[in-house]
XYZ file of N, CA, C and O in Angstrom:
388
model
N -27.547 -9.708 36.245
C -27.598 -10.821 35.332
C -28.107 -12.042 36.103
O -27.888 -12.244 37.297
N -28.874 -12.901 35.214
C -29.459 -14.449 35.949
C -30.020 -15.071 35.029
O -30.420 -14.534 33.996
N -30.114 -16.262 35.290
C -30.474 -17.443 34.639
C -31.725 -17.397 34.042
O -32.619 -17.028 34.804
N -31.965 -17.589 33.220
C -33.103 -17.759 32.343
C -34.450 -18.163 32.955
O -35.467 -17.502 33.168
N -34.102 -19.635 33.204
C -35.010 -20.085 34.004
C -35.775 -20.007 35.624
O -36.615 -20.721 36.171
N -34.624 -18.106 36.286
C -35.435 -18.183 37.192
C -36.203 -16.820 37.028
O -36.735 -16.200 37.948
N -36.172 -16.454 35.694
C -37.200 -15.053 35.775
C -38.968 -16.057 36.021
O -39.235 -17.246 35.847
N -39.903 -14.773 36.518
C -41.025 -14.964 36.846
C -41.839 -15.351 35.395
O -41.213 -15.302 34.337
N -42.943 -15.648 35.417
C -43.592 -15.092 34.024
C -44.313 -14.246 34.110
O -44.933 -13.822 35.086
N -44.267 -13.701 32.316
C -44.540 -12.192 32.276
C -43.348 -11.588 32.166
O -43.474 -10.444 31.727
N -42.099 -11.939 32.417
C -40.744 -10.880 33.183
C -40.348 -10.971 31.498
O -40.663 -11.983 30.871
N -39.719 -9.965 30.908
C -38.922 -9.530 29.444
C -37.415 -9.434 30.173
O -37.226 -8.973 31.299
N -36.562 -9.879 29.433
C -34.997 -9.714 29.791
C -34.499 -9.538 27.834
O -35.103 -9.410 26.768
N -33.311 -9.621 28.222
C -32.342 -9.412 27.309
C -30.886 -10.698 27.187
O -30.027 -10.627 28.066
N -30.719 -11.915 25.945
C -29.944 -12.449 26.416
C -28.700 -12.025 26.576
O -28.380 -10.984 26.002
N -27.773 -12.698 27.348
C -26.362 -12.093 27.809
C -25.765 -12.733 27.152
O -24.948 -12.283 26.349
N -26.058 -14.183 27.348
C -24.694 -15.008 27.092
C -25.478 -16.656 27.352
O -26.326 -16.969 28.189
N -24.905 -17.384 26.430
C -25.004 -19.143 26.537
C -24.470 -19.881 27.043
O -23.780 -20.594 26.314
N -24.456 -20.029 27.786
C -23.587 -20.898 28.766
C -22.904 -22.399 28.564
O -21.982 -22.675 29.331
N -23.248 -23.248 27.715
C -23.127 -24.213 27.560
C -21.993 -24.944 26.685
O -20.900 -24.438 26.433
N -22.431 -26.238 26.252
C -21.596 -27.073 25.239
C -22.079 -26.716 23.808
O -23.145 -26.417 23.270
N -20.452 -26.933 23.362
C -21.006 -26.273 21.608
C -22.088 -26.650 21.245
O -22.805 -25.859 20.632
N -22.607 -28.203 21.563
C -23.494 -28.694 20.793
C -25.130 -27.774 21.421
O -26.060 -27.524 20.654
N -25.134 -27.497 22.552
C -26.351 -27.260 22.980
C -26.882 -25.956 22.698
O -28.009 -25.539 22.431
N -25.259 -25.206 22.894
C -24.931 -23.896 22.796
C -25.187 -23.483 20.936
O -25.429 -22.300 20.701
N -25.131 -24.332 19.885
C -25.828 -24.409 18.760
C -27.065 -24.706 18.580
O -27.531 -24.100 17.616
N -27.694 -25.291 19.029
C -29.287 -25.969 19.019
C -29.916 -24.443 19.353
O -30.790 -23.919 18.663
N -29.307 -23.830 20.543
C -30.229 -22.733 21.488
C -29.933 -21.565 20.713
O -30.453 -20.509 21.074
N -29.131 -21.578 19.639
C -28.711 -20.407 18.427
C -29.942 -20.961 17.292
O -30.852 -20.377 16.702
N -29.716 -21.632 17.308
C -30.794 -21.864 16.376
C -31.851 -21.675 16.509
O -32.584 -21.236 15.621
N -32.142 -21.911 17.465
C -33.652 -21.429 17.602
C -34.136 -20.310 18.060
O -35.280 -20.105 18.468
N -32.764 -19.177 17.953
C -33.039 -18.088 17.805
C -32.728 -17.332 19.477
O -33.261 -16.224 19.541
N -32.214 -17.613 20.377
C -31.870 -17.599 21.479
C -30.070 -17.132 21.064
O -29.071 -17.806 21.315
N -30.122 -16.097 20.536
C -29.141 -15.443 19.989
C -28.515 -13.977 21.013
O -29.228 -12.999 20.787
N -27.740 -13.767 21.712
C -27.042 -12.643 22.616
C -28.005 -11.260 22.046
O -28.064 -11.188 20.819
N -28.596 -10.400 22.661
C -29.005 -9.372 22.614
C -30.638 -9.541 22.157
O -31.430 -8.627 22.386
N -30.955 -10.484 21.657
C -32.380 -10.852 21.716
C -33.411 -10.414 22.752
O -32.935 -10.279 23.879
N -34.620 -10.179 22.638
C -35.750 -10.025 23.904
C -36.342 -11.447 24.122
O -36.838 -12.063 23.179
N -36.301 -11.799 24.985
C -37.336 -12.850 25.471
C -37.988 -12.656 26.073
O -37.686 -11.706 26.796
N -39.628 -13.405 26.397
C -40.690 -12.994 27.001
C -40.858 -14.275 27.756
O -40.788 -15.343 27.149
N -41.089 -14.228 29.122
C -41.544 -15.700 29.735
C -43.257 -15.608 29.814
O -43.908 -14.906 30.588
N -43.805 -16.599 28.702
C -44.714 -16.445 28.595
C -45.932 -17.609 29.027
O -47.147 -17.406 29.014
N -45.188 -18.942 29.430
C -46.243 -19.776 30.266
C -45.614 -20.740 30.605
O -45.077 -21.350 29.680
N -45.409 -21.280 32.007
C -45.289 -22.266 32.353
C -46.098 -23.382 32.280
O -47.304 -23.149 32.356
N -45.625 -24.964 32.104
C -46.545 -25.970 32.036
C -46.635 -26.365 33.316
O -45.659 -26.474 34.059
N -48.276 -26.691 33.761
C -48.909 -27.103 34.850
C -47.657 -27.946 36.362
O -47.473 -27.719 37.558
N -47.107 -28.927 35.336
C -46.388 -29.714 35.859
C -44.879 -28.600 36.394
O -44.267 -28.952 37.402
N -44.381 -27.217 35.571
C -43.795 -26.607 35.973
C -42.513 -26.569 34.795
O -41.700 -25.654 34.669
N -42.571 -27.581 34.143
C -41.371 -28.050 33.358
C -42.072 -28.477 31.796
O -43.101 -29.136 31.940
N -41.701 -28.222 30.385
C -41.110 -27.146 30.151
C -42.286 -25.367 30.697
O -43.332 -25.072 31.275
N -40.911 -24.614 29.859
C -42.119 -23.184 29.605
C -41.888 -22.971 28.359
O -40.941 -23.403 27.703
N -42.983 -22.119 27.917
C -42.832 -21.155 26.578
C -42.247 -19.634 26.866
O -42.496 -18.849 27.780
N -41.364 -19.532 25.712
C -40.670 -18.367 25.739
C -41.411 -17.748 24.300
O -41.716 -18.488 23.364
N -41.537 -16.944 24.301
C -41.816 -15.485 23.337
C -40.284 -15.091 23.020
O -39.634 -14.296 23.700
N -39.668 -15.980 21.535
C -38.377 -15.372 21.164
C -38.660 -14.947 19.743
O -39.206 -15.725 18.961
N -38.327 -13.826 19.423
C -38.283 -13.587 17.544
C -39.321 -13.707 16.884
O -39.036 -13.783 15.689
N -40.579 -13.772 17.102
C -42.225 -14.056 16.667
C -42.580 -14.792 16.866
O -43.723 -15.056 16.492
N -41.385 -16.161 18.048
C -42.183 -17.597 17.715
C -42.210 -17.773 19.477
O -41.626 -17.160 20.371
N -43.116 -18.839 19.476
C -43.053 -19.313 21.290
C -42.088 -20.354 20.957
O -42.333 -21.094 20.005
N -41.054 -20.488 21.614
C -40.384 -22.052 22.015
C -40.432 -22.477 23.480
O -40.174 -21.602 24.307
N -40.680 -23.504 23.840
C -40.494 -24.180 24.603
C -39.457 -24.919 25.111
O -39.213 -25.868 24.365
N -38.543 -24.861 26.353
C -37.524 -25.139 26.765
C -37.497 -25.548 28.281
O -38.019 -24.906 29.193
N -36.708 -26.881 28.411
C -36.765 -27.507 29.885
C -35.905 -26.234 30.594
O -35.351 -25.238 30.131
N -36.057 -26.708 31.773
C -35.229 -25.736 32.846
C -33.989 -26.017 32.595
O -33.178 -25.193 32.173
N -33.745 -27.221 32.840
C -31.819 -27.506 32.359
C -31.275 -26.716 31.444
O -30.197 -26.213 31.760
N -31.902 -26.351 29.941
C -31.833 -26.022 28.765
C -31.433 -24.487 29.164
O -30.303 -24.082 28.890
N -32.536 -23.509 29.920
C -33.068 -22.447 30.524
C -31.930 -22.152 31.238
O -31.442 -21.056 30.960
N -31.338 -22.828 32.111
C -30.423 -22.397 33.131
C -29.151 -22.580 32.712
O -28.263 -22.843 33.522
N -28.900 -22.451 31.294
C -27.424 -22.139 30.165
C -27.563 -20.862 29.361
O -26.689 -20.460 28.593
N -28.921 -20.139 29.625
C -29.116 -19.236 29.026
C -28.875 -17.787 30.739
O -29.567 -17.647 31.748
N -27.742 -17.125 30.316
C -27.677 -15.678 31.247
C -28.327 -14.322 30.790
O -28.086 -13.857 29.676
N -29.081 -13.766 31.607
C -29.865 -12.894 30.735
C -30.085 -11.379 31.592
O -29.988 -11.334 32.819
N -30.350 -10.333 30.864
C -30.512 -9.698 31.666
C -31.759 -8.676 31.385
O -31.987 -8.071 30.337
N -32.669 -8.642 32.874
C -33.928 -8.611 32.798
C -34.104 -6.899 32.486
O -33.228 -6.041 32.598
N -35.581 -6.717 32.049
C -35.137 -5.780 31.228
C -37.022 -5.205 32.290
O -38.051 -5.865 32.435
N -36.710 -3.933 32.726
C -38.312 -2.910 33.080
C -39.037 -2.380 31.858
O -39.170 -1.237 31.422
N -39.441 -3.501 31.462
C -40.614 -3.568 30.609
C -40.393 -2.257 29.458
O -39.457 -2.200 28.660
N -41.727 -1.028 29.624
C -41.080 -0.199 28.677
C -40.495 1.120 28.774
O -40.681 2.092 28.041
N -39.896 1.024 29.605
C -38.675 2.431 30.024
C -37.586 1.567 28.858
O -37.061 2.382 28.100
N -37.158 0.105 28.579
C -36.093 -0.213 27.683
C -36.733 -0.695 26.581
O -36.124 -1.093 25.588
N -38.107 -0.688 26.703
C -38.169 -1.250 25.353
C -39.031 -0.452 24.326
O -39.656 -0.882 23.356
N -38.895 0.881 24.812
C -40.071 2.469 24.116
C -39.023 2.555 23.194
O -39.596 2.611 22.106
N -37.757 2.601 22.995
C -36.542 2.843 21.879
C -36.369 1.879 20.737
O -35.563 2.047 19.822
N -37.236 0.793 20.867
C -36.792 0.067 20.129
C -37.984 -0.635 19.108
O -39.173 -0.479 19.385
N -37.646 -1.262 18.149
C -38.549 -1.633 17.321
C -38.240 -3.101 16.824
O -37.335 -3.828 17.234
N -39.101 -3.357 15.937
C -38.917 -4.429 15.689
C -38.681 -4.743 14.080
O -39.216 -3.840 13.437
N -38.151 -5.578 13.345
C -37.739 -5.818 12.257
C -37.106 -6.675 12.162
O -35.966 -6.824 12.601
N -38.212 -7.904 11.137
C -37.614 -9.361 10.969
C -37.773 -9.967 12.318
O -36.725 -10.531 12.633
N -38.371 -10.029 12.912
C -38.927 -10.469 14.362
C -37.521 -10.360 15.529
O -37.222 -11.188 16.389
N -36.811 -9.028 15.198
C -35.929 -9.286 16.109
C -35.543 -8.112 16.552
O -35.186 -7.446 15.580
N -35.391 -7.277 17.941
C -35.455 -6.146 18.422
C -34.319 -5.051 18.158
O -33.244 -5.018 18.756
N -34.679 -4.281 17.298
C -33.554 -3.176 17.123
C -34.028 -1.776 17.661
O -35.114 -1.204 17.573
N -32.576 -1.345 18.377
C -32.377 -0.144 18.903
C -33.075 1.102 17.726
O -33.169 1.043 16.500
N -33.377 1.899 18.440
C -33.822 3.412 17.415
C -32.469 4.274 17.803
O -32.147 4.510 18.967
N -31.706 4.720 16.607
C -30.538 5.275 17.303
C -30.959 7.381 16.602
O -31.258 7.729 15.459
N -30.822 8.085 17.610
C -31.535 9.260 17.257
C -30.305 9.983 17.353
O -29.594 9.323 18.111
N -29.810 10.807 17.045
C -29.071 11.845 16.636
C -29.366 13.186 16.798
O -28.593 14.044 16.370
């Protein structure tokens, strides 16, 4: 498990857990930064601060402070993510029997 903000980009994880104050810890639900979600680190800005994340169909953008309340856990691309699909822009398990 680790902080949001120190995966590479390019790196896919899985969130764990929010770390924060109710209030922030609501804002970062809202925007879809919800426990078991995929996130994609998908570009840092020049300056380094914010990045875009690939959450739920949408890019958001989030400072590092913001980033480093989010615990996550990084995920090897598609050995974890060949099982799963997508629906309503949000990653569900294929459960086979």
């Amino acid at each position: 498990m680790t902080k949001l903000s120190m995966l590479p980009l390019g790196s896919v994880c899985k969130i764990y857990n929010i770390a924060s104050d109710a209030q922030n810890k609501n804002r970062l639900l809202e925007l879809g930064f919800i426990e078991g979600t995929k996130v994609e680190i998908i570009k840092k800005s020049p300056a380094g601060d914010p990045t875009a994340y690939g959450v739920r169909g949408t890019v958001i953008a989030l400072r590092s402070e913001d980033a480093e309340n989010i615990l996550v856990i990084p995920v090897s691309s598609e050995v974890d993510l060949k099982n799963e699909v997508i629906e309503n822009g949000v990653y569900k398990s294929i459960c086979r029997s």
